Amino acid sequence: MPAGVFLLVLGVGLAVIRVVGGVHFIKDVVAGALMAILIGVICFWFFCGVFGLIMLPF
């Protein structure tokens, strides 16, 4: 199983546990996920598109 799939499942599970446990509201978790996705896309574009760096497959 690729590490990315494992980390995605782990992150979603942690988000669900924190909402069910009453630590966060659903809007907090969704906003955090959207911010993380946006920052990830920007960093991927910046480092791979601008600098031409190759992302390693692991």
CSV table of C-alpha atoms in Angstrom, one decimal:
chain,number,residue,atom,x,y,z
A,1,MET,CA,0.0,0.0,0.0
A,2,PRO,CA,1.5,3.4,-0.9
A,3,ALA,CA,2.3,5.7,1.9
A,4,GLY,CA,0.0,8.4,0.6
A,5,VAL,CA,-3.1,6.2,0.8
A,6,PHE,CA,-2.1,5.1,4.3
A,7,LEU,CA,-1.7,8.7,5.5
A,8,LEU,CA,-5.0,9.7,3.8
A,9,VAL,CA,-6.9,7.0,5.7
A,10,LEU,CA,-5.1,7.9,8.9
A,11,GLY,CA,-5.9,11.6,8.5
A,12,VAL,CA,-9.6,11.0,7.7
A,13,GLY,CA,-9.9,8.6,10.7
A,14,LEU,CA,-8.3,11.2,13.0
A,15,ALA,CA,-10.6,13.9,11.7
A,16,VAL,CA,-13.7,11.7,12.3
A,17,ILE,CA,-12.5,10.8,15.8
A,18,ARG,CA,-11.9,14.5,16.7
A,19,VAL,CA,-15.4,15.4,15.5
A,20,VAL,CA,-17.1,12.5,17.3
A,21,GLY,CA,-15.1,13.2,20.4
A,22,GLY,CA,-16.3,16.8,20.5
A,23,VAL,CA,-12.9,18.4,20.1
A,24,HIS,CA,-13.7,20.1,16.8
A,25,PHE,CA,-16.7,21.1,14.8
A,26,ILE,CA,-17.2,19.7,11.4
A,27,LYS,CA,-16.6,23.1,9.8
A,28,ASP,CA,-13.2,23.3,11.5
A,29,VAL,CA,-12.2,19.9,10.1
A,30,VAL,CA,-13.4,20.7,6.6
A,31,ALA,CA,-11.7,24.1,6.6
A,32,GLY,CA,-8.5,22.6,7.7
A,33,ALA,CA,-8.7,19.9,5.0
A,34,LEU,CA,-9.4,22.5,2.3
A,35,MET,CA,-6.5,24.6,3.5
A,36,ALA,CA,-4.2,21.6,3.5
A,37,ILE,CA,-5.2,20.6,0.0
A,38,LEU,CA,-4.7,24.2,-1.3
A,39,ILE,CA,-1.3,24.5,0.3
A,40,GLY,CA,-0.3,21.1,-1.1
A,41,VAL,CA,-1.3,22.0,-4.6
A,42,ILE,CA,0.5,25.4,-4.4
A,43,CYS,CA,3.7,23.7,-3.0
A,44,PHE,CA,3.5,21.0,-5.7
A,45,TRP,CA,3.2,23.7,-8.4
A,46,PHE,CA,5.9,25.8,-6.9
A,47,PHE,CA,8.5,23.1,-6.4
A,48,CYS,CA,7.8,20.9,-9.4
A,49,GLY,CA,6.5,23.5,-11.9
A,50,VAL,CA,8.8,26.4,-11.2
A,51,PHE,CA,12.0,24.5,-10.2
A,52,GLY,CA,11.4,21.4,-12.2
A,53,LEU,CA,12.1,19.1,-9.3
A,54,ILE,CA,11.1,15.5,-9.6
A,55,MET,CA,8.8,14.1,-6.8
A,56,LEU,CA,10.1,10.8,-5.5
A,57,PRO,CA,7.6,7.9,-5.7
A,58,PHE,CA,7.7,7.2,-2.0
